XYZ file of C-alpha atoms in Angstrom:
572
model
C 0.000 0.000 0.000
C 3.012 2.353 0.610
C 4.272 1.635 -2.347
C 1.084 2.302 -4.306
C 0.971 5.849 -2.287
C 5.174 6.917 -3.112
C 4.204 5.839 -7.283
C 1.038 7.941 -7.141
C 3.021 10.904 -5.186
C 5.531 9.981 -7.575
C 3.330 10.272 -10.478
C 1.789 13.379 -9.584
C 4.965 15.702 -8.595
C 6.251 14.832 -12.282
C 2.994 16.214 -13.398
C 3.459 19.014 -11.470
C 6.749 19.812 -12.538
C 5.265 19.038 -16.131
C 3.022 21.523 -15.985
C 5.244 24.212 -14.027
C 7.643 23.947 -16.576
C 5.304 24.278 -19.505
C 2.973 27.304 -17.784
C 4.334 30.940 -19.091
C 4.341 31.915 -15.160
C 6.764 29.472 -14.034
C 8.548 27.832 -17.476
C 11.597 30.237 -17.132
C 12.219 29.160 -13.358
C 15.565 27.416 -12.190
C 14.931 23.810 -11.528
C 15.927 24.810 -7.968
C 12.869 27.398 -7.650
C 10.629 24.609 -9.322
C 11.167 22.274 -6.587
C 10.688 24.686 -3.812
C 7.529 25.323 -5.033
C 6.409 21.294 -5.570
C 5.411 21.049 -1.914
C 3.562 23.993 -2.400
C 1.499 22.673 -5.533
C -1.119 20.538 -6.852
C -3.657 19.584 -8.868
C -7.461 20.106 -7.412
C -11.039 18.732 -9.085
C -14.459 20.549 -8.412
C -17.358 18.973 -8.921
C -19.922 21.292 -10.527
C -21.306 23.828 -7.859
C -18.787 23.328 -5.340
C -17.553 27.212 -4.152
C -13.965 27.159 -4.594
C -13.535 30.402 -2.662
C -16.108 32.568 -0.713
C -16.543 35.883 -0.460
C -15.409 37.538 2.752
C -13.548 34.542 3.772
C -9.620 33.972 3.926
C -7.454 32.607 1.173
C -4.192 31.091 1.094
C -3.763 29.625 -2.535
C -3.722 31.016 -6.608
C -5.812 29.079 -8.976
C -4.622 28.441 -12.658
C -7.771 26.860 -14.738
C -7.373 24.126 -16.758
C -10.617 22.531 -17.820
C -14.042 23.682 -17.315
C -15.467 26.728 -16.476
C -16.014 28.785 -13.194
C -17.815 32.110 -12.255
C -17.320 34.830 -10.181
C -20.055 36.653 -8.368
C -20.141 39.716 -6.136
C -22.940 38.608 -3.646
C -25.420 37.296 -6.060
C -24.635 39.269 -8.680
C -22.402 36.663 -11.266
C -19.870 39.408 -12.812
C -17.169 37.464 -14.730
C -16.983 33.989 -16.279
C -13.310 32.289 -16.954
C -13.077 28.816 -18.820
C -9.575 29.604 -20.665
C -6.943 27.286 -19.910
C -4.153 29.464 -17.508
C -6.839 31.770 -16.482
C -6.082 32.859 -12.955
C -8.734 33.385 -9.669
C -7.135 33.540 -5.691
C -4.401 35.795 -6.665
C -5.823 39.323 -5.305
C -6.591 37.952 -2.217
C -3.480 36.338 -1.627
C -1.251 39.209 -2.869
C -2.976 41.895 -0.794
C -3.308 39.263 2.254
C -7.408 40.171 2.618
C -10.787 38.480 2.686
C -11.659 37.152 -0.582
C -13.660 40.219 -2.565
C -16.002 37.497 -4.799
C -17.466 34.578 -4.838
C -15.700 31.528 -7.147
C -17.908 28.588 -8.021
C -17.191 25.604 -10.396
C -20.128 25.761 -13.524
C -18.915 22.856 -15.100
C -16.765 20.243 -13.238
C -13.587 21.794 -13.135
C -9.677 20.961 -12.869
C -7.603 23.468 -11.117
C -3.451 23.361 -10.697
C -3.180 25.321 -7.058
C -0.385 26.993 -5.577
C -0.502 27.335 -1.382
C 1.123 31.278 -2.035
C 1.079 31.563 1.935
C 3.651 28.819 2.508
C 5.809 30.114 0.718
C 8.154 31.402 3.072
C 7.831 27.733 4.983
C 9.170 25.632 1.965
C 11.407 27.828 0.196
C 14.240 30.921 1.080
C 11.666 33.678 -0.092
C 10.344 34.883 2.974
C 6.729 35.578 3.297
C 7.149 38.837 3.617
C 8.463 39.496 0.054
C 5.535 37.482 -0.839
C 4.054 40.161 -2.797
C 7.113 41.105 -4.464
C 7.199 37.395 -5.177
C 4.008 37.424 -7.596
C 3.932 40.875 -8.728
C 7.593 39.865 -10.159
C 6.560 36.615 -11.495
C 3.602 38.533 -12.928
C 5.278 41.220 -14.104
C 8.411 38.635 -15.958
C 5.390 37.001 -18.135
C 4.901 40.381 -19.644
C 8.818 41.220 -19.859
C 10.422 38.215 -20.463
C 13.307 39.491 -19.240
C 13.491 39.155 -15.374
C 14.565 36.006 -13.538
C 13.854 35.527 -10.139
C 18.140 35.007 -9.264
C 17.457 36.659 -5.809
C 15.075 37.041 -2.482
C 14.327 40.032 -3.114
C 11.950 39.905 -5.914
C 10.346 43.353 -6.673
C 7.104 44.397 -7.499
C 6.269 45.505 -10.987
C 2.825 47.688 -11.834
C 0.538 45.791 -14.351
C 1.112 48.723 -16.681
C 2.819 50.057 -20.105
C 4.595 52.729 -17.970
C 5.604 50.730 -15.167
C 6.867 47.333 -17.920
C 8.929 50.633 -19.653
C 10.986 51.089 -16.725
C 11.677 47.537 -15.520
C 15.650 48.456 -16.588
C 15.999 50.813 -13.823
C 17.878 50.475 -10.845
C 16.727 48.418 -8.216
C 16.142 51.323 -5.789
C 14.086 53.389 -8.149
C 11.762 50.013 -8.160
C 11.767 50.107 -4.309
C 10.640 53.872 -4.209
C 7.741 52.857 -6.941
C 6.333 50.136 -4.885
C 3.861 52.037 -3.251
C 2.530 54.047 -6.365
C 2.283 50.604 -7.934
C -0.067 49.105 -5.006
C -2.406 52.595 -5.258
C -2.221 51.944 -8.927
C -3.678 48.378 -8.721
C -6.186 49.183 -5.893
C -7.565 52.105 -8.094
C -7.527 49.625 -10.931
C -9.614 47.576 -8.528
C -11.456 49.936 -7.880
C -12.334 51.195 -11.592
C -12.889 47.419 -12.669
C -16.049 47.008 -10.273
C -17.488 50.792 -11.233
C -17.210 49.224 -14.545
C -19.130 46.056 -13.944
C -21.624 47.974 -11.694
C -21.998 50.430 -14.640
C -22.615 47.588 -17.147
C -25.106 45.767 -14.728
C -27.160 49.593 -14.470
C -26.854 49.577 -18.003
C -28.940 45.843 -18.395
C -31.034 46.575 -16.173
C -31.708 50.696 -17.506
C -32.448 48.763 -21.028
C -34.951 47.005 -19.586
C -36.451 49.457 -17.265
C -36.748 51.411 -19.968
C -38.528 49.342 -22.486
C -41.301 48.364 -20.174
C -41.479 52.031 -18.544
C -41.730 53.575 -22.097
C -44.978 51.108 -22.719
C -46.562 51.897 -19.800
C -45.675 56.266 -20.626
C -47.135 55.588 -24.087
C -50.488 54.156 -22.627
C -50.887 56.805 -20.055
C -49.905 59.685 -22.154
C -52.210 58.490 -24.514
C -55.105 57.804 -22.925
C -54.910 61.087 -20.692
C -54.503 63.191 -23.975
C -57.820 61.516 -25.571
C -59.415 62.203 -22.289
C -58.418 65.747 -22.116
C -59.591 66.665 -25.763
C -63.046 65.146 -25.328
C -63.681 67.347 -22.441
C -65.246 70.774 -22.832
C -62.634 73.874 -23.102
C -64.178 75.269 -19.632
C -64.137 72.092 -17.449
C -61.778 72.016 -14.754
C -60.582 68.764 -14.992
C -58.292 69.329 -18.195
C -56.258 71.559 -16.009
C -55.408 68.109 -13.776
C -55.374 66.245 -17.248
C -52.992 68.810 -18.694
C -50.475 67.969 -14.809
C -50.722 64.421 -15.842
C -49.502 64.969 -19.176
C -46.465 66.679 -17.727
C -45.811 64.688 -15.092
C -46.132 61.821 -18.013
C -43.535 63.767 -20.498
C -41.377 64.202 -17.361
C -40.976 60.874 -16.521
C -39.651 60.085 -20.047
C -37.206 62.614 -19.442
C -36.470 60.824 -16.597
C -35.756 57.413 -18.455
C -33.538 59.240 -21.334
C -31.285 60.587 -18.620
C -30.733 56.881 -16.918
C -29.870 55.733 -20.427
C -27.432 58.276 -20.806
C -26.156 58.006 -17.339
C -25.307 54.044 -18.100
C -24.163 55.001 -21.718
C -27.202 53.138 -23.249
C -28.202 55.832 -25.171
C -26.292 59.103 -26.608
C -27.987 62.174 -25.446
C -28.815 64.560 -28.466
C -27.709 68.262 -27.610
C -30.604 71.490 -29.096
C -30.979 75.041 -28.374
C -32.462 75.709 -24.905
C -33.315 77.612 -21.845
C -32.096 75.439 -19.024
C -33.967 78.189 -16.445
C -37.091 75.722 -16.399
C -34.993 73.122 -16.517
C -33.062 74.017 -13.041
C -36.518 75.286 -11.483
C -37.730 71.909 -11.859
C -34.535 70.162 -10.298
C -34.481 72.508 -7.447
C -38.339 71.227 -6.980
C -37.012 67.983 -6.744
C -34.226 68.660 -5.022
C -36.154 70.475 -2.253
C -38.115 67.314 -1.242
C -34.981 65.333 0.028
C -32.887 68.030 1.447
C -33.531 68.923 5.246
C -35.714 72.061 6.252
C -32.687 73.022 7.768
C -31.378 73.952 4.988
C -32.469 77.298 2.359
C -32.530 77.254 -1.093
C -32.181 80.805 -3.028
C -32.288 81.272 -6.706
C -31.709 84.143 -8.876
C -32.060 83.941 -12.864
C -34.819 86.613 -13.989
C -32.297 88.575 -15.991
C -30.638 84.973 -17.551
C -32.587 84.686 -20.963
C -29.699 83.495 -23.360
C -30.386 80.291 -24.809
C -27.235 77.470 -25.106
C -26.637 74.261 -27.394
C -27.490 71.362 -24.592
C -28.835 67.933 -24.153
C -31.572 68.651 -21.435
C -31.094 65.681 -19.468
C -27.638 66.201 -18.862
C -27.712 69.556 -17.574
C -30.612 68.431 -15.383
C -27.877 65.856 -14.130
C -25.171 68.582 -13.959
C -27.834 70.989 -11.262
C -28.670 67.896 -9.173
C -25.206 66.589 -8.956
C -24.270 69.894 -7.603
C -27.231 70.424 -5.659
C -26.642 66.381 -3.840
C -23.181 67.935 -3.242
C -24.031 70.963 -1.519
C -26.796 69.548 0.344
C -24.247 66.263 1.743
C -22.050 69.421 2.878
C -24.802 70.721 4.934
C -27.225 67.653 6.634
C -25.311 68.369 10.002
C -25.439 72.618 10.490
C -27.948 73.398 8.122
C -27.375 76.568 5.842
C -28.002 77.912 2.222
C -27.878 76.470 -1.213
C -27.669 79.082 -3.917
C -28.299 78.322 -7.554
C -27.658 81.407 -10.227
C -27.892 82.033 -14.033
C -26.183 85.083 -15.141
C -25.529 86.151 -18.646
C -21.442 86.533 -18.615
C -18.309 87.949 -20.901
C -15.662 85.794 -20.906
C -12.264 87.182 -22.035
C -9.281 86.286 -23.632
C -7.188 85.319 -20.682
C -9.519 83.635 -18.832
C -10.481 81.694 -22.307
C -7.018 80.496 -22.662
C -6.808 79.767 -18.966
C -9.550 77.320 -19.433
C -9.323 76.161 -23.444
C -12.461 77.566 -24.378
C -12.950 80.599 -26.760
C -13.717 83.617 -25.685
C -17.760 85.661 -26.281
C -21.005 85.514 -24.266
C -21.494 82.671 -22.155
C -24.379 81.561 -19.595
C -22.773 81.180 -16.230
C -24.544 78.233 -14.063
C -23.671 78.891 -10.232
C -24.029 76.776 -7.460
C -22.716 77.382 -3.673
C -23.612 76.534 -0.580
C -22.661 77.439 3.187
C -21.084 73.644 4.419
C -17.716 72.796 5.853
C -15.449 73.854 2.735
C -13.023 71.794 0.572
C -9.532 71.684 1.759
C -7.019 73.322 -0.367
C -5.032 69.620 -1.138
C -8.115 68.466 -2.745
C -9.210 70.701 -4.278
C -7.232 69.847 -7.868
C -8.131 66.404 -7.237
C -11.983 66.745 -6.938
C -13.177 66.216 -10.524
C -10.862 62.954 -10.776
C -12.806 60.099 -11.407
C -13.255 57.696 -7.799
C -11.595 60.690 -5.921
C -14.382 61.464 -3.246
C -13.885 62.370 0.633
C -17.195 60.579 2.043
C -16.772 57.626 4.089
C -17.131 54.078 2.026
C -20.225 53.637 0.795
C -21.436 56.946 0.952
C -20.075 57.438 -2.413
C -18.517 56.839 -5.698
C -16.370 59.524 -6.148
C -18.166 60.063 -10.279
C -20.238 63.152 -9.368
C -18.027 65.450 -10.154
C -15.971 63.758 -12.852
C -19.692 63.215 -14.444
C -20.375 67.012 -13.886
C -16.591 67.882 -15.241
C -17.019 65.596 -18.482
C -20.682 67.115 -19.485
C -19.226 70.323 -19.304
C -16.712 70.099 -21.270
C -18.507 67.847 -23.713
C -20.980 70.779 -23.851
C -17.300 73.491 -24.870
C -17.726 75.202 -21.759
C -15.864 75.279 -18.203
C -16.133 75.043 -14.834
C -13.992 76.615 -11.739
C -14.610 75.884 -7.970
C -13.632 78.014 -5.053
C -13.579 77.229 -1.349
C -12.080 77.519 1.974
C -12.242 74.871 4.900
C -15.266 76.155 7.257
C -16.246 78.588 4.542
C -18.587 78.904 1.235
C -18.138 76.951 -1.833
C -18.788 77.870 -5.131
C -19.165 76.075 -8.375
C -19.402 78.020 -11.790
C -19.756 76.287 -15.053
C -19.900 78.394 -18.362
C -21.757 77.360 -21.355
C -21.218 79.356 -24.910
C -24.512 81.305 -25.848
C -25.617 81.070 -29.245
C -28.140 83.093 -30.804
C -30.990 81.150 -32.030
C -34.439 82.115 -31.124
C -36.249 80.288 -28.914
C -39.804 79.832 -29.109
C -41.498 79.431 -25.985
C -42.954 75.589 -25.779
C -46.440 75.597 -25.778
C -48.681 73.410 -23.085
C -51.731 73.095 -25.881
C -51.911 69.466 -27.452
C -51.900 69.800 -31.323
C -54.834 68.385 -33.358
C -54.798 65.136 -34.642
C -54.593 65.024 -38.457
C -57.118 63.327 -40.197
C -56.778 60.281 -42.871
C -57.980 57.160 -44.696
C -56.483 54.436 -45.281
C -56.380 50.437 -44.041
C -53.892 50.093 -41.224
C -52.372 46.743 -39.746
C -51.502 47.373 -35.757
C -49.496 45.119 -34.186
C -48.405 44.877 -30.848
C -47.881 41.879 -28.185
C -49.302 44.621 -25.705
C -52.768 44.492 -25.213
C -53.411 47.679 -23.761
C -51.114 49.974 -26.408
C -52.834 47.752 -29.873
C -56.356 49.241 -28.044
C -54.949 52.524 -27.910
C -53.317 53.060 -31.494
C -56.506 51.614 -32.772
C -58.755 54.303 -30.814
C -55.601 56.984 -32.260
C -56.077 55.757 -35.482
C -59.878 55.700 -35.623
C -60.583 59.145 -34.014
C -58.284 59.787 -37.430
C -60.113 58.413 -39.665
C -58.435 55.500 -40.739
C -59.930 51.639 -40.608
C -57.748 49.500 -38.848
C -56.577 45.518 -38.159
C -55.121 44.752 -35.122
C -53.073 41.850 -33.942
C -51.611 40.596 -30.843
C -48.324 38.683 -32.207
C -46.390 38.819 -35.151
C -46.785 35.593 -36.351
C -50.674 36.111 -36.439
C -50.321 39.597 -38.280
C -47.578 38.319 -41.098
C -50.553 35.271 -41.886
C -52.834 38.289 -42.641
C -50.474 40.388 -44.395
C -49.804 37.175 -46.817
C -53.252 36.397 -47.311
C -53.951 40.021 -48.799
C -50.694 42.595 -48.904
C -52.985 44.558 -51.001
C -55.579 44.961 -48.305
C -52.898 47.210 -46.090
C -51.743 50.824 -46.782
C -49.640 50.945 -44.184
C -48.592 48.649 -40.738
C -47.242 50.006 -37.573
C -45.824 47.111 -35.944
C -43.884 46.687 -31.923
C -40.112 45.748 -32.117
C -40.035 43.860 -29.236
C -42.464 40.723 -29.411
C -41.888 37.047 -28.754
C -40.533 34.463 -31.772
C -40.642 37.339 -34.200
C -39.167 40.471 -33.502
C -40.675 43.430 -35.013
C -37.913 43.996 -37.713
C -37.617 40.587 -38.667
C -41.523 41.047 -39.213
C -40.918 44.015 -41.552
C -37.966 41.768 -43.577
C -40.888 39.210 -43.969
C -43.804 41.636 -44.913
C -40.647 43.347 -47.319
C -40.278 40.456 -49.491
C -43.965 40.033 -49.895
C -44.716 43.322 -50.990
C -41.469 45.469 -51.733
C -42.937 49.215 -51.367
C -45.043 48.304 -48.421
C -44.782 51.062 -45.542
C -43.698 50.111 -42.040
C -43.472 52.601 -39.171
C -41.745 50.569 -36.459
C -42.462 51.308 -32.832
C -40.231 50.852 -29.847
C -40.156 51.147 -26.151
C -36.144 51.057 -25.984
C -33.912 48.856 -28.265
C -30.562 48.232 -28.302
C -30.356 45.592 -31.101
C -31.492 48.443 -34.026
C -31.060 51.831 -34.495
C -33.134 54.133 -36.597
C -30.704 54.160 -39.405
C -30.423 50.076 -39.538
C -34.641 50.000 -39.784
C -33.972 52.572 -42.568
C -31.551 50.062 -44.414
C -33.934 47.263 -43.582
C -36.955 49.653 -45.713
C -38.646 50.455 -42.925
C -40.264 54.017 -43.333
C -40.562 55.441 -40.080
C -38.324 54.567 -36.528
C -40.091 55.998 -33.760
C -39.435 56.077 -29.716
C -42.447 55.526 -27.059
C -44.067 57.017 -25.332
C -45.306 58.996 -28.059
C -47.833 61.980 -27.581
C -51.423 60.864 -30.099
C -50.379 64.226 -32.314
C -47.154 63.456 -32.807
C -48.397 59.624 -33.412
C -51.292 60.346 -35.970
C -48.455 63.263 -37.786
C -46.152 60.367 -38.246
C -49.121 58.411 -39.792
C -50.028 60.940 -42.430
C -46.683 61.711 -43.294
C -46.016 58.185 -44.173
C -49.349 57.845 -46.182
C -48.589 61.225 -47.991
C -45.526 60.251 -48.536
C -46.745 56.766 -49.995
C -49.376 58.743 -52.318
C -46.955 60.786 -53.872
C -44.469 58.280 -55.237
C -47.543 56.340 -56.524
């Protein structure tokens, strides 16, 4: 039996040296580092399921896949998946000698080549407190392929261009770096889960959006046809009229999460941002404490800029959050100003912009100051002074980035104890304005047959009752499957279909390909809640006539309608 257990031991150290000597980590080794690290080594199977390592708890060992696959998950939340051979999981943990920051769990039945890290120092002349030199220089030799580990004293090398650049320097000037390198990788860290937090808000916005859209589209609707059929003089289309508002605010609301998690570009036009700033003060007001004043001052402010609304109504309540978070313990007084400004040349140059009339946007407020050291740091991205988990430390850089993407500036002044004071600059321009106007258009009138379709009950209901109040005779159906049978049986019959993009086993534009090879000049208006699989210039390529967003106001709807159908008779 002992000799069964030395050939199996046997066995398996020569396929651990094997694979040592074949992995890019540890090929270039001496033979004499190789076999300090065989007691230290070996091969581990998972079954499916089983958690490898756990979040919060200790780890002593680096992982090196080599078959199957494994994912890692920040609470519930799975956020990577590895199943290359040589991928690596355990190493963070046992590098920076903390509780494991994720979750590992086998997907597939897995088989793992492990290295105990921690015993290093027990097994070998590296010392476990050059530990971390130890794998940042094994790390950092894959990417070189010039370092040898001849010595104890391994150094640590930053998992960067600029840091790989300088691996010929002295081995002092490494010494001195080794504590910018360990900021470096924690920030890296750091940026890595904003990233994957970002891309999960981004899902989820997507889908937030598409259902929220549906549901605006069927209230806006509705409340509009409710509104017209009432009498001019009766009160109730002055709550209507709220509604509607209220309605065309919350899409706002959805187009600036989109932008926020990058889902959707925001599209820049000539405004007044005074309403715009009234409205996020409203909202502001509700969550700051009464302990705290807001003053505003923008009656003499009428220059209009080039801005995507959304973002500067992110810009005003970024600032506002700010100023407010300054305040919750003494109370005090958050001012927000609009002044029409001259910027000149030196100040342009100071701040890359060019020099004119500009629309200054200030915010200040009466808190505990910004200290002088961080002040240069404050619109870099993670940089924030609120305990963990307070915040992210993007506010600012978000504010700082708008700005700029909008050609304008923005200073800061403050004193610890004292006033703070934001001012961003936008460049005027001089297009008129017109005033928007609360009235609903009319609905324009029309004939023709139209095909709805929509897997939502409630919206095919209400662009049939559009429709109808228009004029026009309409089909509806519930999937697309059921409206391309009755667009085959008679393509003739239809002068137009509006068709959903999102529905079950056939998508809306795969519908329109179909309904396009049965009748090549037929006219489509596609309909969408939020979609990120087409854009309105793909439908166009696809033949699709009109691309159009929900919620959708009836006017606009029933415009879009006869511009299609006028557009249809004309070419006939």
């Amino acid at each position: 039996m002992d000799t069964q257990n030395r050939d199996h031991s046997f066995k398996e150290n020569i396929e651990i040296v094997n694979y040592l000597k074949e992995s890019r980590l540890f090929g270039h080794l001496a033979d004499d580092v190789l076999n300090q690290l065989l007691p230290l080594s070996k091969f581990i199977e998972f079954p499916a399921g089983h958690k490898i390592l756990v979040e919060g708890q200790q780890n002593d060992r680096v992982y090196f896949l080599i078959k199957g696959e494994v994912g890692v998950f920040a609470g519930d939340d799975p956020i990577l998946r590895l199943k290359r051979k040589g991928d690596i999981f355990g190493e963070m943990s046992v590098i920076s000698s903390k509780m494991c920051s994720a979750t590992v769990i086998a997907k597939t039945p897995v088989t793992v080549f492990s290295i105990m890290a921690k015993g290093i120092g027990k097994y070998s002349d590296l010392k476990s407190d050059h530990l971390q030199n130890f794998f940042y220089r094994v790390f950092a030799m894959v990417l070189t392929e010039k370092l040898s580990l001849t010595t104890t004293k391994a150094q640590q090398y930053e998992f960067t261009n600029r840091l790989l650049e300088q691996t010929k320097k002295t081995l002092e000037q490494k010494i001195l770096e080794q504590q910018q390198a360990e900021e470096k990788r924690l920030q890296l860290e750091a940026q890595l889960k904003h990233s994957q937090k970002l891309e999960a808000i981004g899902t989820l916005a997507g889908g937030i959006a598409h259902d929220f859209n549906n549901l605006l589209f069927a209230m806006l609707g509705y409340i509009t046809m409710a509104k017209e059929d009432l009498d001019e003089t009766n009160p109730v289309r002055e709550d209507l009229e709220e509604a509607i508002t209220a309605a065309k605010r919350a899409k706002d609301l959805v187009q600036q999460i989109l932008t926020f998690s990058r889902q959707q570009e925001g599209e820049q036009q000539p405004i007044r941002i005074s309403s715009l700033v009234k409205e996020a003060l409203k909202m502001i007001r509700a969550f700051l404490p009464a302990t705290i004043e807001i003053r505003e001052d923008w009656e003499n402010a009428q220059s209009a800029i080039l801005a995507d609304p959304s973002q500067i109504h992110q810009i005003v309540m970024n600032l506002c959050t700010n100023a407010g978070y300054a305040m919750r313990s003494t109370g005090g007084r958050l001012e927000v100003n609009l002044a029409d400004v001259e910027i000149d040349s030196g100040f342009a140059s100071s701040y890359a912009i060019s020099e004119g009339r500009y629309l200054m946007l200030s915010v200040s407020d009466t808190g505990h100051g910004i200290p002088a050291e961080d002040l240069d740091r404050i619109f870099d991205p993670f940089f924030t002074t609120k305990p963990v988990g307070e915040g992210t430390g993007m506010g600012l850089a978000v504010v700082h980035g708008i700005v700029r993407n909008h050609n304008g500036a923005i200073t800061v002044s403050s004193e610890p104890g004292d006033k703070t004071v934001f001012k961003l600059y936008f460049p005027v321009i001089e297009d008129e304005i017109e005033d928007s106007q609360m009235e609903i258009e009319s609905m324009p009138k029309g004939t023709g047959h139209i095909l709805v379709v929509d897997d939502e009950i409630s919206l095919v209901k209400l662009e049939k009752r559009i429709l109808e109040r228009c004029g026009y005779q309409v089909t509806t159906a519930i999937s697309s499957l059921e409206a391309l049978q009755l667009f085959r049986e008679s393509p003739d019959y239809f002068d137009l279909v509006i068709s959903d993009l999102a529905m079950p086993k056939l998508d809306g534009a795969g519908l329109a390909k179909e309904m396009i090879k049965i009748k090549p000049n037929v006219q489509i208006i596609l309909v969408t809640g939020y979609s990120s699989a087409i854009s309105a210039a793909q439908a166009k390529e696809i033949g699709i006539a009109e691309y159009v967003m929900k919620p959708i106001a009836p006017h606009e709807f029933s415009k879009t309608v006869r511009q299609v159908l006028d557009k249809l008779n004309n070419t006939l």
